[in-house]
mmCIF file of C-alpha atoms in Angstrom:
data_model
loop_
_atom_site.group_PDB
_atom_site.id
_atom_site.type_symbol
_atom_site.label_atom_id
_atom_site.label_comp_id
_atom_site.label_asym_id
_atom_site.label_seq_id
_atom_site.Cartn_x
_atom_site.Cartn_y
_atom_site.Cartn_z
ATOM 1 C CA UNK K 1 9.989 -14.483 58.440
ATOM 2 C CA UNK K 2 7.591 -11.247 58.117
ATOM 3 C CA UNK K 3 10.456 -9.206 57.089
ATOM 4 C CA UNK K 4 11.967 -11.573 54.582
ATOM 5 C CA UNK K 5 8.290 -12.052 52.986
ATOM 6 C CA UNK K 6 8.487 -8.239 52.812
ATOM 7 C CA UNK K 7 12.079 -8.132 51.129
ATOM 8 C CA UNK K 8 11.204 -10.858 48.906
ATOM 9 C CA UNK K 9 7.557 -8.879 47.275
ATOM 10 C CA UNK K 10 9.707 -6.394 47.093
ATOM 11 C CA UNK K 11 12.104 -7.864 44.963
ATOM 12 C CA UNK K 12 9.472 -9.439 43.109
ATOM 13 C CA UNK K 13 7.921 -5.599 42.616
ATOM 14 C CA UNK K 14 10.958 -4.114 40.897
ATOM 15 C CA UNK K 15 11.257 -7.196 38.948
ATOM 16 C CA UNK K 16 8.256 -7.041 37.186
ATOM 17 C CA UNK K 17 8.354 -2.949 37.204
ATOM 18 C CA UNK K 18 11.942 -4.171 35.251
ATOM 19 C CA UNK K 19 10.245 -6.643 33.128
ATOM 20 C CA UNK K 20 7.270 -4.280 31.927
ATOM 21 C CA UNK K 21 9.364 -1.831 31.144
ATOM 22 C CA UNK K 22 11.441 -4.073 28.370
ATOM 23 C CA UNK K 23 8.414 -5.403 27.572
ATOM 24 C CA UNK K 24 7.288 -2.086 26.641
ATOM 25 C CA UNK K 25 10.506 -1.624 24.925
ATOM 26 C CA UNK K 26 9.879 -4.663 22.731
ATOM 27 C CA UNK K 27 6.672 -3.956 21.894
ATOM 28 C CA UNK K 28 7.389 -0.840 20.681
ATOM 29 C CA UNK K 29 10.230 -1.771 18.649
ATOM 30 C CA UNK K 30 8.366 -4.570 17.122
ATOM 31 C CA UNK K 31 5.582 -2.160 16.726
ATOM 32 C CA UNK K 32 7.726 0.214 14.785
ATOM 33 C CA UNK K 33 9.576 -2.499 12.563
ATOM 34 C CA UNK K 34 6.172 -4.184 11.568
ATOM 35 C CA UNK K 35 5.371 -0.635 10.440
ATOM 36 C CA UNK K 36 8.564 -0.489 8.332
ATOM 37 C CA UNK K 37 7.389 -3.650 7.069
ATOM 38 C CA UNK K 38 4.263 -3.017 6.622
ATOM 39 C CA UNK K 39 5.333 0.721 4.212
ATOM 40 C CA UNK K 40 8.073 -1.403 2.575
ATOM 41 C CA UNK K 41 4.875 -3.774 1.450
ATOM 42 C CA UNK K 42 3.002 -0.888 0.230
ATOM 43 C CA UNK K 43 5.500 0.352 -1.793
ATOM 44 C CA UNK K 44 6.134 -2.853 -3.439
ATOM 45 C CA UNK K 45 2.722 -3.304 -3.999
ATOM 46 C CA UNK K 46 2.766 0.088 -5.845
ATOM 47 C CA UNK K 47 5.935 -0.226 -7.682
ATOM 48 C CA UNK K 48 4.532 -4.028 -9.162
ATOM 49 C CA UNK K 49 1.471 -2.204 -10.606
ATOM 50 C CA UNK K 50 3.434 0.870 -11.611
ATOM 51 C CA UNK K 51 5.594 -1.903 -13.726
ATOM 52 C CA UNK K 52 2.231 -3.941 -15.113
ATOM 53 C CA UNK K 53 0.949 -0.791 -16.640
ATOM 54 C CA UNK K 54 3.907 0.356 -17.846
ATOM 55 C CA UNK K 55 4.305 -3.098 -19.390
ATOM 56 C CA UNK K 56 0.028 -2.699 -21.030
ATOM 57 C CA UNK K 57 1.102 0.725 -21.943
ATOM 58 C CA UNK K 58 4.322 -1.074 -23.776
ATOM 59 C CA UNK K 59 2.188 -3.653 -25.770
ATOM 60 C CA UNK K 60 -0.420 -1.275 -26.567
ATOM 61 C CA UNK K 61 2.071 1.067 -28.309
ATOM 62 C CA UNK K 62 3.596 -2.295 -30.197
ATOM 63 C CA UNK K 63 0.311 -3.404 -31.595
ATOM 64 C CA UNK K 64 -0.622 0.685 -32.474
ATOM 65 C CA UNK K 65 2.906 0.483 -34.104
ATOM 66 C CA UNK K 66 2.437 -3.245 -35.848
ATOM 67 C CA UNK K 67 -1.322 -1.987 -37.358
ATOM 68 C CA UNK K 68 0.231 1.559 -38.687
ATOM 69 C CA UNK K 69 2.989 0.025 -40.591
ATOM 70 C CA UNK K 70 0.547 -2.604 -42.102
ATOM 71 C CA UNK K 71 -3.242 -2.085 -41.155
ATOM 72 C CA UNK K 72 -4.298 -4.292 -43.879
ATOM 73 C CA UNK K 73 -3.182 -7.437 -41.860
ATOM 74 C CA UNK K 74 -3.122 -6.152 -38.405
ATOM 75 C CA UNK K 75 -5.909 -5.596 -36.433
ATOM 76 C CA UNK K 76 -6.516 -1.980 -34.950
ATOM 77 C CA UNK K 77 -6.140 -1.928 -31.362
ATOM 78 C CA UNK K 78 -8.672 -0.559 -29.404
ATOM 79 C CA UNK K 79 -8.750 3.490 -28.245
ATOM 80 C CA UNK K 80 -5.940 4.427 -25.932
ATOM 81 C CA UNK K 81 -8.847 5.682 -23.772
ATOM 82 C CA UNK K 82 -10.213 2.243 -22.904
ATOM 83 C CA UNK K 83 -6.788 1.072 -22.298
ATOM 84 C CA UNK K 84 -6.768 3.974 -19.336
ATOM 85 C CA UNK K 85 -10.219 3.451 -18.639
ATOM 86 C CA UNK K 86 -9.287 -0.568 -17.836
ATOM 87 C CA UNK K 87 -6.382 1.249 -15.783
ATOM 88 C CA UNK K 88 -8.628 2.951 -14.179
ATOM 89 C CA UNK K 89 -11.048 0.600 -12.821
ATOM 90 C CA UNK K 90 -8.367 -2.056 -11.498
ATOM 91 C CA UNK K 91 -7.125 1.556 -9.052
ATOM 92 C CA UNK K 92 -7.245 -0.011 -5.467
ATOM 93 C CA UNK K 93 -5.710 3.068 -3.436
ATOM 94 C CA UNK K 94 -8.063 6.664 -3.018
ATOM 95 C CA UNK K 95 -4.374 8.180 -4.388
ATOM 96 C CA UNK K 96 -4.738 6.531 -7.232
ATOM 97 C CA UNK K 97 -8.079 7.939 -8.032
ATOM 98 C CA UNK K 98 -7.053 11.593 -6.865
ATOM 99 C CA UNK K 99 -3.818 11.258 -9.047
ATOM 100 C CA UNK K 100 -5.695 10.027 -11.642
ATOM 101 C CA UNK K 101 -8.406 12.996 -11.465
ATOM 102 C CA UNK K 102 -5.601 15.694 -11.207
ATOM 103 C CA UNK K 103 -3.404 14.464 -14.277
ATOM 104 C CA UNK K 104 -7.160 14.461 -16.715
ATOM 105 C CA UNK K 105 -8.729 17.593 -14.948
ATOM 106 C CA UNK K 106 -11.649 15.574 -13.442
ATOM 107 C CA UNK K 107 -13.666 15.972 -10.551
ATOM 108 C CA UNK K 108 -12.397 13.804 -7.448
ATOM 109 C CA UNK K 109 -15.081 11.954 -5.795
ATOM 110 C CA UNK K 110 -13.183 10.489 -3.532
ATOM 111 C CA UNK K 111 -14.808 9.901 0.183
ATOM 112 C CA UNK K 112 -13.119 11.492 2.788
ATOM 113 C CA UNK K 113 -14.916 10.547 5.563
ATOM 114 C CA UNK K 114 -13.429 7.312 4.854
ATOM 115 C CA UNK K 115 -12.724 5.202 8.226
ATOM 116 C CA UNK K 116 -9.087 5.262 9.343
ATOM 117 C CA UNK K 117 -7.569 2.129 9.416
ATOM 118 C CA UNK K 118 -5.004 0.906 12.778
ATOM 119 C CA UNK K 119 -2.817 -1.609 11.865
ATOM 120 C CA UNK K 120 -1.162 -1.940 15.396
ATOM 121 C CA UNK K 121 -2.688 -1.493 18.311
ATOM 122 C CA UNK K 122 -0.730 -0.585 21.851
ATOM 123 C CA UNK K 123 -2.495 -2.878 24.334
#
């Protein structure tokens, strides 16, 4: 009875050795897919505010257009530079900033010391 006790943990042993290692398997290919995911997101996110401002920058040259053909009944639109100042405040992403700063010459400001941030964590 001893001996089949022993046979049986150690069954039982390479079982679960078998089991954690395609549970570590899993994990990591979840891991990497939610990290897929989680770039594809990102670069959504990026592309929908790429297309908003292109779409501001659109109406802004409309009503520029509208008031230079007639700017006795149209009413001047404001400076293109608080158009990209507006742009600039509603920048969520320090790359946005830096780009920002590189295309106009300025000074970047931009924290690098900045906590990095784990999305997944291997348990």
């Amino acid at each position: 009875m001893e001996r089949d006790f022993e046979q049986v943990g150690s069954l039982i042993a390479k079982l679960v050795g078998e089991i954690d290692k395609k549970n570590t398997i899993i994990f990591n290919t979840i891991s990497d897919l939610l990290g897929k995911v989680q770039f594809q997101d990102v670069v959504r996110q990026r592309l929908e505010k790429f297309c908003e401002v292109c779409s501001e920058i659109s109406e802004y040259s409309r009503r520029r257009l509208r008031w230079v053909d007639n700017p006795d009944k149209e009413e001047k639109p404001e400076e293109i530079k608080v158009l990209v100042e507006k742009m600039k405040q509603d920048y969520i992403m320090a790359d946005q900033r830096r780009v920002h700063a590189e295309v106009f010459n300025e000074e970047t400001k931009i924290k690098e010391e900045a906590p990095k941030i784990e999305l997944f964590k291997n348990w």
